[in-house]
N, CA and C of each residue as an Amber inpcrd file, in Angstrom:
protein
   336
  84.5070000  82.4290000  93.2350000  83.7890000  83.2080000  92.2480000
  84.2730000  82.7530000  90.8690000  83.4730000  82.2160000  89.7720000
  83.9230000  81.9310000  88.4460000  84.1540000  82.9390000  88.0840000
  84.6200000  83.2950000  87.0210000  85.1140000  84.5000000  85.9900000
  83.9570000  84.9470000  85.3780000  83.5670000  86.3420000  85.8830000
  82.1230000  86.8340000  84.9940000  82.5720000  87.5980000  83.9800000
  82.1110000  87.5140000  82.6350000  82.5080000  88.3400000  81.8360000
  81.9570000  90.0380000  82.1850000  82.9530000  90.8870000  81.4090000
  81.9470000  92.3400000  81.3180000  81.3800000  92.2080000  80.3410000
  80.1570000  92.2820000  80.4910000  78.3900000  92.3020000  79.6390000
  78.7270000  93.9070000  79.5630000  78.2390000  93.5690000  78.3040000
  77.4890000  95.8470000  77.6020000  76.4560000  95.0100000  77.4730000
  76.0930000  96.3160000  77.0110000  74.8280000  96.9450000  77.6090000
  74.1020000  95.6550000  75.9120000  74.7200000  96.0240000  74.8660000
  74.0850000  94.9090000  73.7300000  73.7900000  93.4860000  74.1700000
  74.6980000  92.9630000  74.8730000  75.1150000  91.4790000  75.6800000
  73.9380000  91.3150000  76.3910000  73.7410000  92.0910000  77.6480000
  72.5160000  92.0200000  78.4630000  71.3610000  92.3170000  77.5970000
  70.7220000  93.3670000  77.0060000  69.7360000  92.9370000  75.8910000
  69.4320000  92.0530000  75.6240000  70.7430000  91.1430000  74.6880000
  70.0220000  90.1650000  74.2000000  69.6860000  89.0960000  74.7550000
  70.2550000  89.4070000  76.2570000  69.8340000  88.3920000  76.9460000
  68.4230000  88.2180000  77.8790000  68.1450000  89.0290000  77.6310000
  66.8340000  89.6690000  78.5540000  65.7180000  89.6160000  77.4380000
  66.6070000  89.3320000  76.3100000  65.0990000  89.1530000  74.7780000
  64.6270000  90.5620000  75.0070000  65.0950000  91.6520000  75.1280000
  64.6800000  93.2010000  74.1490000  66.0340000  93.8490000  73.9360000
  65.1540000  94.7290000  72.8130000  66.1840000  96.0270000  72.5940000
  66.9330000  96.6940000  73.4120000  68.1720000  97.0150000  72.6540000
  68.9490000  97.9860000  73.4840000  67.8950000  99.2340000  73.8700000
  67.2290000  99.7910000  72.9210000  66.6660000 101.1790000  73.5630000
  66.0780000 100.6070000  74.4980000  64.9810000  99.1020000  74.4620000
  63.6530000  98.9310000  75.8880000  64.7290000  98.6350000  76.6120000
  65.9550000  97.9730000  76.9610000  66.5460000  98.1880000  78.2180000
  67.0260000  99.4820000  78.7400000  67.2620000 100.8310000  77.8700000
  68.1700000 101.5410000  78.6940000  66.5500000 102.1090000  78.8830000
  65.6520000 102.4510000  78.5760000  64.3930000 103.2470000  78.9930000
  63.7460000 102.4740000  80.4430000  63.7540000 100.9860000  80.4740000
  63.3000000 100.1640000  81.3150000  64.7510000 100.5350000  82.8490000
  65.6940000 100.5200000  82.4300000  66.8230000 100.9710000  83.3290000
  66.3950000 102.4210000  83.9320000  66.2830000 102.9820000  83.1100000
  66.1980000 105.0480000  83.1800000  65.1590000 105.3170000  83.8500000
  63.9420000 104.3350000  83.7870000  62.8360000 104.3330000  84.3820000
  62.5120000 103.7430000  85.7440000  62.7850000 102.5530000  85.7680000
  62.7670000 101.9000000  87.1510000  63.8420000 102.7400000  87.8650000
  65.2040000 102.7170000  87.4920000  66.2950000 102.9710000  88.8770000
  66.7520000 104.1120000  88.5930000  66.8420000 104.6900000  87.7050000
  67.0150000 106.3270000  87.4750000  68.1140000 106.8040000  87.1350000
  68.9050000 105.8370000  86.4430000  70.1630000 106.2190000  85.9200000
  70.0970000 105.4820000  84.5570000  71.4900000 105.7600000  83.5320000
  72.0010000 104.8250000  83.0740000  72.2070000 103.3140000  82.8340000
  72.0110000 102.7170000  81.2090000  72.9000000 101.2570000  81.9950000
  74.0240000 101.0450000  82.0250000  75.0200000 102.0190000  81.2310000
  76.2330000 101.8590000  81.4660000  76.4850000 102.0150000  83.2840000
  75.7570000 103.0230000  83.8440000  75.9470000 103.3180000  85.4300000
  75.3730000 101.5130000  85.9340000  74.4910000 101.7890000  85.4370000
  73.8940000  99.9530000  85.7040000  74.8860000  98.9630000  85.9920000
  75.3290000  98.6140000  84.6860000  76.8270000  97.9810000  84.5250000
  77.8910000  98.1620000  85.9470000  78.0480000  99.3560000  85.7040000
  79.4150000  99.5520000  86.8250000  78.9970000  99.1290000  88.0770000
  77.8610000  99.4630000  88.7180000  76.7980000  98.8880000  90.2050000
  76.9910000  97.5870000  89.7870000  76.8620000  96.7870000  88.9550000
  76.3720000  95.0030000  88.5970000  77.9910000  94.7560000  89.2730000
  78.9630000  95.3300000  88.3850000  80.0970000  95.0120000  88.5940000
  80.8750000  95.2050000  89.8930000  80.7630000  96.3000000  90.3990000
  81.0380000  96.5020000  91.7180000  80.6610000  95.8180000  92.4080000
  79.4320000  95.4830000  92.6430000  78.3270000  94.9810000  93.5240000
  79.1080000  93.6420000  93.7520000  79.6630000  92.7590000  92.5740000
  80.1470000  91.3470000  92.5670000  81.3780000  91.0550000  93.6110000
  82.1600000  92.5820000  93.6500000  83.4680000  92.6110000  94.3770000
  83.1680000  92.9030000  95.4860000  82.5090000  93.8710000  95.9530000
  82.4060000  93.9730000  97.3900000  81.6350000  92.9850000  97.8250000
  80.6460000  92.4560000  97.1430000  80.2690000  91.2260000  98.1940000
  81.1070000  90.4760000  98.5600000  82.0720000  90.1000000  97.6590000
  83.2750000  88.9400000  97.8120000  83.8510000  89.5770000  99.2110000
  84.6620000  90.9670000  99.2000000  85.4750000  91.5870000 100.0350000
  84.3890000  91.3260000 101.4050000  83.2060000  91.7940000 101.4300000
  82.3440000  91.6440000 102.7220000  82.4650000  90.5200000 103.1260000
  82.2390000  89.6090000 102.7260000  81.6740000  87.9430000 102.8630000
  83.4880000  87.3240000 103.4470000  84.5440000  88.1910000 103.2820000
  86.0740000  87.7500000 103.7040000  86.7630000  87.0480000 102.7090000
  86.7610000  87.3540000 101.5920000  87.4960000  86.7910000 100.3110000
  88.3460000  87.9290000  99.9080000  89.4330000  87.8190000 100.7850000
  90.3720000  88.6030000 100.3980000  92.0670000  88.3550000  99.8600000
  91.4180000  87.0440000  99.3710000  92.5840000  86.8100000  98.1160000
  93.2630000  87.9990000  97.3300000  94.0420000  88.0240000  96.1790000
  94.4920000  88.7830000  95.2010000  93.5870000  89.4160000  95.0150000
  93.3740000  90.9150000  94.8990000  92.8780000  91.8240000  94.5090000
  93.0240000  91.6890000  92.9720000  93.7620000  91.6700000  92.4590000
  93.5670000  91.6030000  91.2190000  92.9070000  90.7200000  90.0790000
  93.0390000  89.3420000  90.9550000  92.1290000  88.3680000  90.3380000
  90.9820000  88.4860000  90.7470000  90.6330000  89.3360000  91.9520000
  89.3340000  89.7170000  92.2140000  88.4270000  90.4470000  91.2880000
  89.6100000  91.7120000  90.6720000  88.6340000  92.2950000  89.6120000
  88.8530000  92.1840000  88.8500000  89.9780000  91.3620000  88.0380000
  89.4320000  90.4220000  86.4450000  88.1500000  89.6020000  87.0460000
  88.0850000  88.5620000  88.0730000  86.7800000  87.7000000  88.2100000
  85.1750000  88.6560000  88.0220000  85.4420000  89.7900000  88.6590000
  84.5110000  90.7030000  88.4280000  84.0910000  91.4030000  87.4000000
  84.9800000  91.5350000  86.3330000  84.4500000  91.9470000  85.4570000
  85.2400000  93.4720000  84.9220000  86.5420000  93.6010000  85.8210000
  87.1710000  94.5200000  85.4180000  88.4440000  94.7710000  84.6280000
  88.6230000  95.9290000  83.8170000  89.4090000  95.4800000  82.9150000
  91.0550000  95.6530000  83.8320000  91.3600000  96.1550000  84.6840000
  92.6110000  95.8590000  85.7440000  92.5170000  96.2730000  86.8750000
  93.1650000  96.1880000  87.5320000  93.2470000  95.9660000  89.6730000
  93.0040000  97.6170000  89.1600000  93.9510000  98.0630000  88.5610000
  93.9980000 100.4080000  88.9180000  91.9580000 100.1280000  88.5060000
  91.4890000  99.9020000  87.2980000  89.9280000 100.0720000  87.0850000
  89.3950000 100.0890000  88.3650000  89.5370000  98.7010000  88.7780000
  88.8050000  98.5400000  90.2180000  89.1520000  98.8580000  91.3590000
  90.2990000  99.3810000  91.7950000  90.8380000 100.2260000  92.6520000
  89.5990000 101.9400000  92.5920000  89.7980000 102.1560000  91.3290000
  89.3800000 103.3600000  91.1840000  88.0940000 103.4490000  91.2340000
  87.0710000 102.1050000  90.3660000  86.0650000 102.3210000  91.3040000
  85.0000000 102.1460000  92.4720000  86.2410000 101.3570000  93.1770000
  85.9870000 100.8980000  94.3980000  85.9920000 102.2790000  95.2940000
  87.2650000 102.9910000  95.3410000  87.2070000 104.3850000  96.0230000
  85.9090000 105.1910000  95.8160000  85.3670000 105.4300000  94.5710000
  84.3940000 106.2530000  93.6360000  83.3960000 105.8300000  94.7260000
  82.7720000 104.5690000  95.1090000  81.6170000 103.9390000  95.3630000
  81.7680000 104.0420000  96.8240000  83.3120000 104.0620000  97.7320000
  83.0190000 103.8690000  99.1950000  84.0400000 104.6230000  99.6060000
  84.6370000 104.9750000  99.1470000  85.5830000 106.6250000  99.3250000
  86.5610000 106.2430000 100.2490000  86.6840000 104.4410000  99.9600000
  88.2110000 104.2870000 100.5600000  88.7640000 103.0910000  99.3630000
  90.1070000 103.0680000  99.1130000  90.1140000 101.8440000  97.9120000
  90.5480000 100.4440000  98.7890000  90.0800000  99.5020000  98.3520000
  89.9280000  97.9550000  98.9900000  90.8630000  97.8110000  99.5290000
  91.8020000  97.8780000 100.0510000  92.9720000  97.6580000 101.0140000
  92.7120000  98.5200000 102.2370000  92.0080000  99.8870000 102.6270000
  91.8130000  99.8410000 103.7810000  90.0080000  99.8430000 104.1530000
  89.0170000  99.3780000 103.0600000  88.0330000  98.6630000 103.3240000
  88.4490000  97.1520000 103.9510000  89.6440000  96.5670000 103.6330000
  89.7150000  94.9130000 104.1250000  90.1670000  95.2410000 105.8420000
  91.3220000  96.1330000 105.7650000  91.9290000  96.5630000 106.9600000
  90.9310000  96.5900000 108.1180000  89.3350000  97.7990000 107.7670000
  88.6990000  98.0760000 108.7750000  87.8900000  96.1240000 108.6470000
  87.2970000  95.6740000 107.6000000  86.8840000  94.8510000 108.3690000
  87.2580000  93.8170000 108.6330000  88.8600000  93.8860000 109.1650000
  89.7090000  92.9300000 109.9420000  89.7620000  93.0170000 111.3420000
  88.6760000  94.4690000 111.4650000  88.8790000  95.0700000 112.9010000
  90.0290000  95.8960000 113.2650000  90.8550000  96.3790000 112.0840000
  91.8310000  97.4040000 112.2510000  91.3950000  99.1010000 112.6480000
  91.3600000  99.2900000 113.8200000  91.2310000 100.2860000 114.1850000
  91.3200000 101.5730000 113.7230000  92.7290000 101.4810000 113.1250000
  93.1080000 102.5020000 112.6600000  92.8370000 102.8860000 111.4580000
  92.2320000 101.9440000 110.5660000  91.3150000 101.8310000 109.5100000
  90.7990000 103.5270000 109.0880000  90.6900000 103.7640000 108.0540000
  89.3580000 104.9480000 108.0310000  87.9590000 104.6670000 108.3360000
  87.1410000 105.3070000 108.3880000  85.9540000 105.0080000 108.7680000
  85.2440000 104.8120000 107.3990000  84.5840000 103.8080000 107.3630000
  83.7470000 103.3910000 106.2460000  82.7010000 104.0420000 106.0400000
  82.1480000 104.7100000 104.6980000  80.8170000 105.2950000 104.9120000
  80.1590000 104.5840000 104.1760000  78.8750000 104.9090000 104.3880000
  77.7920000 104.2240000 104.1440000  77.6240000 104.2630000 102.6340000
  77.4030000 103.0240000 101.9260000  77.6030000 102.7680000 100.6370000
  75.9680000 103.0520000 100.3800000  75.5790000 104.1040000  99.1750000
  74.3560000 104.1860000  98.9440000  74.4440000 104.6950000  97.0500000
  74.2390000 103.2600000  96.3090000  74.7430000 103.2980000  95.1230000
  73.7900000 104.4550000  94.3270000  72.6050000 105.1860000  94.9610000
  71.3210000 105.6550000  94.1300000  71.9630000 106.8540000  93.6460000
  72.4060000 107.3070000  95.5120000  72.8950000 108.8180000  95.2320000
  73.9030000 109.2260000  94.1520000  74.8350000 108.0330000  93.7580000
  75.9360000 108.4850000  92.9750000  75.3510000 109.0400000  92.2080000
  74.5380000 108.5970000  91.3760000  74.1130000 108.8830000  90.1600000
  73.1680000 109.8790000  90.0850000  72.7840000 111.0740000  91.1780000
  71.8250000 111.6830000  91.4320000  72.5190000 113.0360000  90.6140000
């Protein structure tokens, strides 16, 4: 994974060629949240794929590569998003039994 920067919400704008307001209305509208909430899903989204896919190098260079500002950030909202923090998400899918049980990651509801 190269090093993704954290994009705000100005960054992505201008990269998308509109306004900050037509992105957060175009955000608020299509998916029904926030783009700062946007943001944090973009960012998350980058780490757990890594963790799924078996890239379980340094956690911490995992979430500077992702876009976080330290391992506690992404610790914390790794738990927030799957209600276990990445050390016993890697555990269960090492096939560790004793693992907690993973629940079903469904990013909509957070924000409901």
């Amino acid at each position: 994974m190269t090093k993704t920067p954290n994009i705000n919400v100005k960054e992505l704008a201008s990269s998308l060629n509109l306004s900050e307001r037509q992105l957060r209305r175009i955000i608020g509208e299509e998916l029904g949240f926030s783009t700062k909430d946007f943001l944090k899903v973009t960012r998350f989204s980058r780490a757990f794929k890594r963790i799924s896919q078996g890239d379980y190098r340094s956690l911490s260079i995992m979430a500077q590569e992702a876009g976080y500002y330290d391992q506690a950030h992404f610790n914390h909202e790794f738990k927030r998003f799957t209600n276990q923090n990445p050390s016993q998400f890697i555990q269960y899918l090492q096939g560790d039994k004793l693992a907690s049980n993973v629940l079903e990651v469904n990013l909509f509801e957070l924000f409901e």
